[in-house]
Coordinates of C-alpha atoms and ligand atoms in Angstrom, one line a residue:
X12 CA 0.0 0.0 0.0
X13 CA 3.0 2.3 0.1
X14 CA 2.6 3.1 -3.6
X15 CA -1.1 4.0 -3.2
X16 CA -0.2 6.3 -0.3
X17 CA 2.7 7.8 -2.3
X18 CA 0.5 8.4 -5.2
X19 CA -2.0 10.4 -3.2
X20 CA 0.8 12.5 -1.7
X21 CA 2.3 12.9 -5.1
X22 CA -1.1 14.2 -6.5
X23 CA -2.3 16.3 -3.5
X24 CA 0.6 16.9 -1.2
X25 CA 2.6 20.1 -0.7
X26 CA 6.1 20.3 -2.1
X27 CA 7.4 19.6 1.4
X28 CA 5.2 16.5 1.9
X29 CA 6.2 15.1 -1.5
X30 CA 9.9 15.6 -0.7
X31 CA 9.4 14.0 2.7
X32 CA 7.4 10.9 1.9
X33 CA 7.1 10.0 -1.8
X34 CA 10.5 8.5 -2.6
X35 CA 10.7 6.5 0.6
X36 CA 7.2 5.1 0.2
X37 CA 7.7 4.1 -3.5
X38 CA 11.1 2.5 -2.7
X39 CA 9.4 0.5 0.1
X40 CA 11.9 1.9 2.6
X41 CA 8.7 3.0 4.4
X42 CA 5.4 1.2 4.5
X43 CA 1.9 2.7 3.8
X44 CA -1.6 1.8 5.0
X45 CA -5.1 3.2 4.6
X46 CA -7.2 4.0 7.8
X47 CA -10.9 4.3 6.9
X48 CA -12.8 1.6 8.8
X49 CA -14.1 2.0 12.4
X50 CA -16.3 -0.4 14.3
X51 CA -19.5 1.7 13.4
X52 CA -18.2 2.9 10.0
X53 CA -17.5 0.0 7.6
X54 CA -19.4 0.2 4.3
X55 CA -20.8 3.5 5.6
X56 CA -17.5 5.4 5.8
X57 CA -19.4 8.7 6.4
X58 CA -20.3 7.5 9.9
X59 CA -16.7 7.7 11.2
X60 CA -16.0 9.5 14.4
X61 CA -12.2 9.9 14.5
X62 CA -11.7 13.6 15.2
X63 CA -9.1 16.2 14.3
X64 CA -8.4 19.4 16.1
X65 CA -6.2 22.1 14.5
X66 CA -3.1 23.1 16.4
X67 CA -1.5 26.6 16.2
X68 CA 1.4 25.3 14.1
X69 CA -1.1 24.1 11.4
X70 CA -0.8 20.4 12.3
X71 CA -3.8 18.5 13.7
X72 CA -4.3 16.4 16.9
X73 CA -6.2 13.2 16.0
X74 CA -8.2 10.9 18.3
X75 CA -10.2 7.8 17.5
X76 CA -10.1 4.1 16.9
X77 CA -9.7 2.3 13.6
X78 CA -10.2 -1.4 12.9
X79 CA -9.2 -4.0 10.3
X80 CA -6.1 -2.0 9.2
X81 CA -3.9 -4.0 6.8
X82 CA -0.2 -3.6 7.7
X83 CA -1.2 -1.2 10.5
X84 CA 1.9 -2.3 12.5
X85 CA 5.0 -4.3 11.6
X86 CA 8.8 -4.1 11.6
X87 CA 9.4 -4.8 8.0
X88 CA 10.0 -1.1 7.2
X89 CA 11.6 1.6 9.3
X90 CA 8.5 3.8 9.3
X91 CA 4.8 3.5 8.4
X92 CA 2.9 6.4 6.9
X93 CA -0.8 6.2 7.6
X94 CA -3.3 8.1 5.5
X95 CA -6.2 8.6 8.0
X96 CA -9.8 9.8 7.4
X97 CA -11.1 11.9 10.2
X98 CA -13.5 14.8 10.8
X99 CA -12.3 18.2 11.8
X100 CA -14.1 19.2 14.9
X101 CA -17.3 21.1 13.9
X102 CA -17.4 19.8 10.3
X103 CA -20.6 18.4 8.9
X104 CA -21.6 14.8 9.3
X105 CA -21.4 12.3 6.4
X106 CA -18.7 11.9 3.7
X107 CA -18.7 15.7 2.8
X108 CA -17.3 16.6 6.2
X109 CA -14.3 14.2 6.1
X110 CA -10.7 15.3 5.7
X111 CA -7.5 13.2 5.1
X112 CA -4.4 13.4 7.2
X113 CA -0.9 11.9 6.9
X114 CA 0.0 10.3 10.2
X115 CA 3.5 9.0 10.4
X116 CA 4.4 6.2 12.9
X117 CA 7.7 8.1 13.6
X118 CA 7.8 11.8 13.0
X119 CA 10.1 12.9 10.2
X120 CA 12.6 15.7 10.8
X121 CA 13.0 18.3 8.1
X122 CA 16.3 16.7 7.1
X123 CA 14.5 13.3 6.5
X124 CA 15.8 11.6 9.7
X125 CA 13.3 9.9 11.9
X126 CA 12.3 11.5 15.1
X127 CA 10.1 10.5 18.1
X128 CA 7.3 7.9 17.9
X129 CA 3.8 9.4 17.2
X130 CA 0.9 8.3 19.4
X131 CA -0.7 5.9 16.9
X132 CA -0.6 2.4 18.3
X133 CA -1.7 -1.1 17.4
X134 CA -4.2 -2.2 20.0
X135 CA -4.9 -5.7 18.6
X136 CA -4.3 -8.0 15.7
X137 CA -7.2 -9.9 14.1
X138 CA -7.2 -13.7 13.9
X139 CA -8.5 -14.3 10.4
X140 CA -10.0 -17.0 8.0
X141 CA -7.0 -16.5 5.6
X142 CA -4.2 -14.1 4.6
X143 CA -2.3 -15.0 7.8
X144 CA 0.9 -13.3 6.6
X145 CA -0.9 -9.9 6.5
X146 CA -1.3 -8.2 9.9
X147 CA -4.8 -6.8 10.2
X148 CA -4.7 -4.4 13.1
X149 CA -6.9 -2.3 15.3
X150 CA -5.3 1.1 15.7
X151 CA -5.8 3.7 18.5
X152 CA -4.9 7.3 17.7
X153 CA -4.2 9.7 20.5
X154 CA -5.1 7.1 23.2
X155 CA -2.1 8.1 25.4
X156 CA -0.9 11.5 24.3
X157 CA -0.9 13.5 21.2
X158 CA -1.3 11.9 17.8
X159 CA -0.2 14.4 15.2
X160 CA -1.5 14.4 11.6
X161 CA -0.8 16.7 8.7
X162 CA -3.6 17.7 6.3
X163 CA -3.3 16.2 2.8
X164 CA -5.0 18.4 0.2
X165 CA -7.7 20.7 1.4
X166 CA -10.0 20.4 4.4
X167 CA -13.2 18.3 3.7
X168 CA -11.8 16.9 0.5
X169 CA -10.7 13.7 2.2
X170 CA -13.1 11.3 0.4
X171 CA -12.2 12.7 -3.1
X172 CA -8.5 12.3 -2.4
X173 CA -8.9 8.9 -0.8
X174 CA -10.8 7.6 -3.8
X175 CA -7.6 7.9 -5.9
X176 CA -6.2 5.2 -3.7
X177 CA -9.5 3.3 -3.3
X178 CA -10.0 3.0 -7.1
X179 CA -6.5 1.7 -7.5
X180 CA -7.0 -0.7 -4.6
X181 CA -10.2 -2.0 -6.2
X182 CA -8.2 -2.9 -9.4
X183 CA -5.5 -4.5 -7.3
X184 CA -8.1 -6.5 -5.4
X185 CA -9.5 -7.9 -8.6
X186 CA -6.0 -8.8 -9.7
X187 CA -5.3 -10.4 -6.3
X188 CA -8.4 -12.7 -6.8
X189 CA -7.5 -13.5 -10.4
X190 CA -4.0 -14.6 -9.3
X191 CA -5.4 -16.9 -6.6
X192 CA -7.8 -18.3 -9.2
X193 CA -5.2 -18.7 -11.8
X194 CA -2.7 -20.4 -9.5
X195 CA -5.4 -22.7 -8.2
X196 CA -6.3 -23.7 -11.7
X197 CA -2.7 -24.5 -12.6
X198 CA -2.3 -26.6 -9.5
X199 CA -5.5 -28.4 -10.3
X200 CA -4.7 -29.1 -13.9
X201 CA -1.3 -30.5 -13.0
X202 CA -2.7 -32.6 -10.3
X203 CA -5.4 -34.0 -12.7
X204 CA -2.6 -35.1 -15.0
X205 CA -0.8 -37.0 -12.2
X206 CA -3.6 -38.4 -10.1
X207 CA -4.4 -41.9 -11.2
X208 CA -7.9 -43.0 -10.3
X209 CA -10.7 -45.0 -12.0
X210 CA -10.9 -46.5 -15.4
X211 CA -11.7 -44.6 -18.6
X212 CA -15.5 -44.5 -19.1
X213 CA -15.1 -46.4 -22.3
X214 CA -13.5 -49.3 -20.3
X215 CA -15.9 -49.0 -17.4
X216 CA -17.0 -52.7 -17.4
X217 CA -13.5 -54.0 -18.1
X218 CA -11.9 -54.7 -14.6
X219 CA -8.5 -55.5 -16.2
X220 CA -8.3 -52.1 -17.9
X221 CA -5.7 -49.8 -16.3
X222 CA -6.7 -46.8 -14.2
X223 CA -6.2 -43.5 -15.8
X224 CA -5.2 -39.9 -14.8
X225 CA -8.4 -38.1 -13.6
X226 CA -8.0 -35.6 -16.5
X227 CA -9.4 -38.3 -18.7
X228 CA -12.8 -38.2 -16.9
X229 CA -15.5 -36.1 -18.6
X230 CA -16.6 -34.4 -15.3
X231 CA -13.1 -33.5 -14.4
X232 CA -12.4 -32.1 -17.9
X233 CA -15.7 -30.1 -17.6
X234 CA -14.6 -28.6 -14.3
X235 CA -11.1 -27.8 -15.6
X236 CA -12.4 -26.1 -18.7
X237 CA -14.9 -24.2 -16.5
X238 CA -12.0 -22.9 -14.4
X239 CA -9.8 -22.2 -17.5
X240 CA -12.6 -20.2 -19.2
X241 CA -12.9 -17.8 -16.2
X242 CA -9.2 -17.5 -15.7
X243 CA -8.5 -16.7 -19.3
X244 CA -11.4 -14.3 -19.7
X245 CA -10.7 -12.5 -16.4
X246 CA -7.0 -12.1 -17.3
X247 CA -8.0 -10.5 -20.6
X248 CA -10.5 -8.3 -18.9
X249 CA -8.0 -7.1 -16.4
X250 CA -5.4 -6.3 -19.1
X251 CA -8.1 -4.6 -21.2
X252 CA -9.1 -2.3 -18.3
X253 CA -5.5 -1.6 -17.3
X254 CA -4.8 -0.5 -20.8
X255 CA -7.8 1.8 -20.7
X256 CA -6.7 3.2 -17.3
X257 CA -3.3 3.9 -18.8
X258 CA -4.8 5.6 -21.9
X259 CA -7.0 7.7 -19.6
X260 CA -3.8 9.3 -18.4
X261 CA -1.5 9.1 -21.4
X262 CA -3.7 9.3 -24.6
X263 CA -2.8 12.2 -26.9
X264 CA -6.1 14.1 -26.9
X265 CA -8.4 15.2 -24.1
X266 CA -11.3 13.5 -25.9
X267 CA -9.5 10.2 -25.9
X268 CA -8.4 10.5 -22.3
X269 CA -12.0 11.2 -21.3
X270 CA -13.4 8.2 -23.3
X271 CA -10.9 5.9 -21.7
X272 CA -11.4 7.4 -18.2
X273 CA -15.2 6.8 -18.5
X274 CA -15.0 3.2 -19.5
X275 CA -12.3 2.6 -16.8
X276 CA -14.5 4.1 -14.2
X277 CA -17.7 2.3 -15.3
X278 CA -16.0 -1.1 -15.3
X279 CA -13.9 -0.8 -12.1
X280 CA -16.7 -2.2 -9.8
X281 CA -16.9 -5.3 -12.2
X282 CA -13.1 -5.9 -12.0
X283 CA -13.3 -5.5 -8.3
X284 CA -16.2 -7.8 -7.5
X285 CA -16.7 -10.1 -10.5
X286 CA -13.0 -11.2 -10.4
X287 CA -13.2 -11.6 -6.6
X288 CA -16.3 -13.8 -6.6
X289 CA -15.2 -15.9 -9.6
X290 CA -11.6 -16.1 -8.4
X291 CA -12.9 -17.5 -5.1
X292 CA -15.3 -20.0 -6.9
X293 CA -12.3 -21.2 -9.0
X294 CA -10.3 -21.8 -5.8
X295 CA -13.2 -23.9 -4.4
X296 CA -13.4 -25.9 -7.6
X297 CA -9.7 -26.5 -7.5
X298 CA -10.2 -28.2 -4.1
X299 CA -12.9 -30.3 -5.8
X300 CA -10.4 -31.5 -8.5
X301 CA -8.0 -32.6 -5.7
X302 CA -10.7 -34.5 -3.9
X303 CA -9.9 -35.3 -0.2
X304 CA -6.3 -34.1 -0.7
X305 CA -7.6 -30.7 -1.6
X306 CA -9.4 -30.4 1.8
X307 CA -6.2 -31.0 3.7
X308 CA -3.5 -28.5 4.4
X309 CA -1.0 -30.6 2.4
X310 CA -1.8 -28.7 -0.8
X311 CA -2.0 -25.0 -1.5
X312 CA -5.5 -24.9 -3.0
X313 CA -7.0 -25.0 0.5
X314 CA -5.0 -21.9 1.5
X315 CA -5.8 -20.1 -1.7
X316 CA -9.5 -20.6 -1.2
X317 CA -9.3 -19.0 2.3
X318 CA -6.9 -16.2 1.2
X319 CA -9.1 -15.3 -1.8
X320 CA -12.4 -14.8 0.2
X321 CA -11.4 -11.4 1.6
X322 CA -11.4 -10.0 -1.9
X323 CA -15.2 -9.9 -2.0
X324 CA -15.2 -8.0 1.3
X325 CA -12.5 -5.3 1.5
X326 CA -12.3 -2.2 -0.7
X327 CA -16.1 -2.3 -0.7
X328 CA -18.1 -5.4 -0.4
X329 CA -20.0 -7.1 -3.4
X330 CA -23.2 -5.2 -2.4
X331 CA -21.4 -1.9 -2.4
X332 CA -19.8 -2.5 -5.8
X333 CA -23.3 -3.4 -7.2
X334 CA -24.8 -0.2 -5.8
X335 CA -21.9 1.8 -7.4
X336 CA -22.5 0.2 -10.8
X337 CA -26.3 0.8 -10.7
X338 CA -26.5 4.2 -9.0
X339 CA -23.4 5.9 -10.5
X340 CA -21.9 4.0 -13.4
X341 CA -24.3 2.6 -16.0
X342 CA -26.1 6.0 -16.3
X343 CA -22.8 7.9 -16.8
X344 CA -23.1 10.6 -19.5
X345 CA -26.8 9.7 -19.9
X346 CA -25.9 6.1 -20.8
X347 CA -23.5 7.0 -23.5
X348 CA -20.6 5.3 -21.8
X349 CA -22.6 2.1 -21.5
X350 CA -23.6 2.3 -25.2
X351 CA -20.0 2.7 -26.3
X352 CA -19.1 -0.3 -24.3
X353 CA -21.8 -2.4 -26.0
X354 CA -20.6 -1.1 -29.4
X355 CA -17.1 -2.4 -28.6
X356 CA -18.5 -5.8 -27.9
X357 CA -20.4 -5.7 -31.2
X358 CA -17.1 -4.8 -33.0
X359 CA -15.6 -8.1 -31.8
X360 CA -18.8 -9.9 -32.8
X361 CA -18.5 -8.6 -36.3
X362 CA -14.8 -9.7 -36.5
X363 CA -15.7 -13.1 -35.2
X364 CA -18.5 -13.6 -37.8
X365 CA -15.7 -13.2 -40.4
X366 CA -13.5 -15.8 -38.7
X367 CA -13.5 -19.4 -39.7
X368 CA -15.9 -21.5 -37.5
X369 CA -16.8 -18.7 -35.0
X370 CA -20.1 -17.6 -36.5
X371 CA -22.3 -19.5 -34.1
X372 CA -20.7 -18.4 -30.9
X373 CA -20.4 -14.8 -32.3
X374 CA -24.1 -14.9 -32.7
X375 CA -24.6 -16.0 -29.1
X376 CA -22.5 -13.1 -27.8
X377 CA -24.4 -10.7 -30.0
X378 CA -27.7 -11.9 -28.5
X379 CA -26.2 -11.5 -24.9
X380 CA -24.9 -8.0 -25.5
X381 CA -28.2 -6.8 -27.0
X382 CA -30.1 -8.4 -24.1
X383 CA -27.7 -6.8 -21.6
X384 CA -28.5 -3.4 -23.2
X385 CA -32.3 -4.0 -22.6
X386 CA -31.7 -5.2 -19.1
X387 CA -29.5 -2.1 -18.2
X388 CA -32.3 0.1 -19.5
X389 CA -34.9 -1.7 -17.5
X390 CA -33.0 -1.7 -14.2
X391 CA -31.8 1.8 -14.7
X392 CA -35.3 3.1 -15.2
X393 CA -36.5 1.1 -12.2
X394 CA -33.8 2.5 -10.0
X395 CA -35.3 6.0 -10.7
X396 CA -38.9 4.9 -10.1
X397 CA -40.8 4.6 -6.8
X398 CA -39.8 0.9 -7.0
X399 CA -36.1 1.7 -6.7
X400 CA -35.6 -0.7 -3.9
X401 CA -36.5 -3.6 -6.2
X402 CA -33.9 -2.5 -8.7
X403 CA -31.3 -2.4 -5.9
X404 CA -32.3 -5.9 -4.8
X405 CA -31.3 -7.0 -8.4
X406 CA -28.1 -4.9 -8.6
X407 CA -25.6 -7.6 -7.8
X408 CA -27.2 -10.2 -10.3
X409 CA -27.0 -7.4 -12.8
X410 CA -23.3 -6.9 -12.1
X411 CA -22.8 -10.6 -12.6
X412 CA -24.8 -10.6 -15.8
X413 CA -22.6 -7.8 -17.1
X414 CA -19.5 -9.6 -15.9
X415 CA -20.6 -12.8 -17.7
X416 CA -21.2 -11.0 -20.9
X417 CA -17.7 -9.4 -20.7
X418 CA -16.2 -12.9 -20.1
X419 CA -17.9 -14.1 -23.3
X420 CA -16.7 -11.0 -25.2
X421 CA -13.1 -11.6 -24.0
X422 CA -13.1 -15.3 -24.9
X423 CA -14.6 -14.5 -28.3
X424 CA -11.9 -11.9 -28.9
X425 CA -9.2 -14.4 -27.9
X426 CA -10.8 -17.0 -30.3
X427 CA -10.7 -14.5 -33.2
X428 CA -6.9 -14.1 -32.6
X429 CA -6.5 -17.9 -32.2
X430 CA -8.2 -18.6 -35.5
X431 CA -5.8 -16.2 -37.3
X432 CA -2.7 -17.7 -35.6
X433 CA -3.7 -21.3 -36.0
X434 CA -3.0 -21.4 -39.7
X435 CA 0.5 -22.7 -40.0
X436 CA 1.2 -22.8 -36.2
X437 CA 3.7 -25.2 -34.8
X438 CA 2.2 -28.3 -33.0
X439 CA 2.6 -27.0 -29.5
X440 CA 1.3 -23.5 -30.4
X441 CA -1.6 -25.1 -32.3
X442 CA -2.7 -26.9 -29.1
X443 CA -2.7 -23.6 -27.3
X444 CA -4.8 -21.9 -30.0
X445 CA -7.2 -24.8 -30.3
X446 CA -7.5 -24.6 -26.5
X447 CA -8.5 -20.9 -26.9
X448 CA -11.2 -21.7 -29.4
X449 CA -12.6 -24.6 -27.3
X450 CA -12.6 -22.5 -24.2
X451 CA -14.7 -19.8 -25.9
X452 CA -17.1 -22.5 -27.3
X453 CA -17.4 -24.0 -23.8
X454 CA -18.2 -20.7 -22.0
X455 CA -20.5 -19.3 -24.7
X456 CA -22.4 -22.6 -25.1
X457 CA -22.7 -23.6 -21.5
X458 CA -22.4 -20.6 -19.2
X459 CA -23.8 -17.8 -21.3
X460 CA -27.3 -19.4 -21.7
X461 CA -27.5 -19.5 -17.9
X462 CA -26.7 -15.7 -17.9
X463 CA -29.6 -15.1 -20.4
X464 CA -31.9 -16.9 -17.9
X465 CA -30.6 -14.7 -15.1
X466 CA -31.2 -11.6 -17.2
X467 CA -34.8 -12.7 -17.6
X468 CA -35.0 -12.9 -13.8
X469 CA -33.7 -9.4 -13.4
X470 CA -36.3 -8.2 -15.9
X471 CA -39.0 -10.0 -14.1
X472 CA -38.1 -8.0 -11.0
X473 CA -39.2 -10.4 -8.3
X474 CA -39.8 -8.3 -5.2
X475 CA -39.9 -11.2 -2.7
X476 CA -36.6 -10.2 -1.0
X477 CA -38.3 -6.9 -0.1
X478 CA -41.8 -8.2 0.6
X479 CA -40.8 -11.0 3.0
X480 CA -41.5 -9.8 6.6
X481 CA -38.3 -9.5 8.7
X482 CA -39.7 -12.3 11.0
X483 CA -40.3 -14.4 7.9
X484 CA -36.5 -15.0 7.6
X485 CA -36.7 -17.2 10.7
X486 CA -33.7 -17.4 13.1
X487 CA -33.6 -15.8 16.5
Ligands
FAD529 C1 -8.6 -8.7 6.3 C2 -9.2 -7.3 6.2 C3 -8.4 -6.2 5.9 C4 -8.9 -4.9 5.8 N1 -8.1 -3.9 5.6 C5 -8.5 -2.6 5.7 C6 -7.7 -1.5 5.6 O1 -6.5 -1.6 5.4 N2 -8.2 -0.2 5.8 C7 -9.5 0.0 6.1 O2 -9.9 1.1 6.3 N3 -10.4 -1.1 6.2 C8 -9.9 -2.3 6.0 N4 -10.8 -3.4 6.1 C9 -12.2 -3.2 6.4 C10 -13.1 -3.5 5.2 O3 -12.9 -2.5 4.2 C11 -14.5 -3.6 5.7 O4 -14.6 -4.8 6.5 C12 -15.6 -3.6 4.6 O5 -15.6 -2.3 3.9 C13 -17.0 -3.9 5.1 O6 -17.3 -3.2 6.3 P1 -17.9 -3.9 7.6 O7 -16.9 -5.0 7.9 O8 -18.1 -2.9 8.6 O9 -19.2 -4.6 7.1 P2 -20.6 -3.9 7.0 O10 -20.5 -2.5 6.4 O11 -21.2 -4.0 8.4 O12 -21.4 -4.8 6.0 C14 -22.0 -6.0 6.4 C15 -22.8 -6.5 5.2 O13 -23.8 -5.6 4.9 C16 -23.8 -5.1 3.6 N5 -24.1 -3.7 3.5 C17 -23.7 -2.7 4.4 N6 -24.2 -1.6 4.0 C18 -24.9 -1.8 2.9 C19 -25.7 -0.9 2.1 N7 -25.8 0.4 2.3 N8 -26.3 -1.5 1.0 C20 -26.2 -2.8 0.8 N9 -25.5 -3.6 1.5 C21 -24.8 -3.1 2.6 C22 -22.4 -5.4 3.1 O14 -22.3 -5.6 1.7 C23 -22.0 -6.7 3.9 O15 -22.4 -7.8 3.2 C24 -10.3 -4.7 6.1 C25 -11.1 -5.8 6.4 C26 -10.6 -7.1 6.5 C27 -11.5 -8.2 7.0

């Protein structure tokens, strides 16, 4: 997190702050964190109660308690720089009244040398389901003496500034889940090649027939291809959006930068949550491929499944990403950003229709993209009607339907390239390219029809989740 902290200081800090912190954070000589969450302020960051009081020298004295702080305390770096969200005494409630402060673990002298310890202390370390190598800390600010913080940017602009780090962290969280999923898939496919168990189905009745590696069994092959289809598609999607994020900053014209920024912004909640949820499902399926061995601690797949789960929770839970997509993103620029995105899918569809053997799956992706457009219009309108709560009850299924359609698009795109390359490819490369085409066929013919059914369900707008009485849930 040092880089995220450094980036915020680079963008919003004073010349002195940049000189003091940026280089040491980016070189990892010092560590960074992000201090948002409090026990009463998780998803609702605006409810935070950490307070800042201005001192005569322009610094602020902070007091409050934060929880769940990644790398809040450790001795891996000589200093830790904490960006802390707090409310200056007297400022308004909610997110609009929040400011951002740099709180160093050790004060930094003007010559760069470390001074006294600041009064920010770790008051506990969480015992967690996974990511045991990452210290998740409760932090007390100003519990026993003065905790000094320095304003970053302007007063009451804390959330705007913090979002430069949050958006970056959302992309990183998606990437984190993708890498757990990808590693789990590779472990599973290698295990399936080595684990000998059961006869080939065609020799089922022949007891003298040899046992085969489990990769020969149709159900294991289905599971592996299911995993591969998501891993490949999610990797392409992540690269696609990273390129768009880079172009948003570096493209030649202002118009191009804005176009790229808009699509990057619209699709960030999908990279964050879709990759998190599917990455975790892939890890679980990898355990399945290993059978009993996968449930033991002897193989890494069990650890990856535990480690991956956090990605659907931190940096904004699944539900929060779905609300962001529905309330802020699909209607961006009166829906023009969404329409441009659908047009990009249709471009790939048109290319695929020209490619040898891809006509059928191209048609399926075309149908899904058109249907997604209808569903977006439907849910967008509902979100602005008196029945807005029904729309929000379907916001996460909508995010997943959009994610599925993007997966199909990415796999179709990969298949288009594979068809081109297959002609005259060497044997080993040919297997790779054939693998790409089969992966696209698998996803588009077996997963995408389910998505179309789920889109029908979104359109049907069942309100049961809202209508069920609280007592009707049972429990207590
Ligand atoms: C391992 C770990 C590391 C973390 N690292 C950091 C860190 O470095 N810095 C930091 O500041 N925080 C950190 N967090 C905190 C994390 O960001 C929060 O846990 C997360 O934002 C959810 O907040 P909460 O736990 O209070 O859950 P809650 O906000 O109580 O949410 C509980 C459930 O209710 C749902 N929900 C809540 N509000 C709404 C709503 N308005 N609409 C729909 N659904 C809603 C949520 O989706 C969730 O399913 C970390 C957490 C963990 C577990």
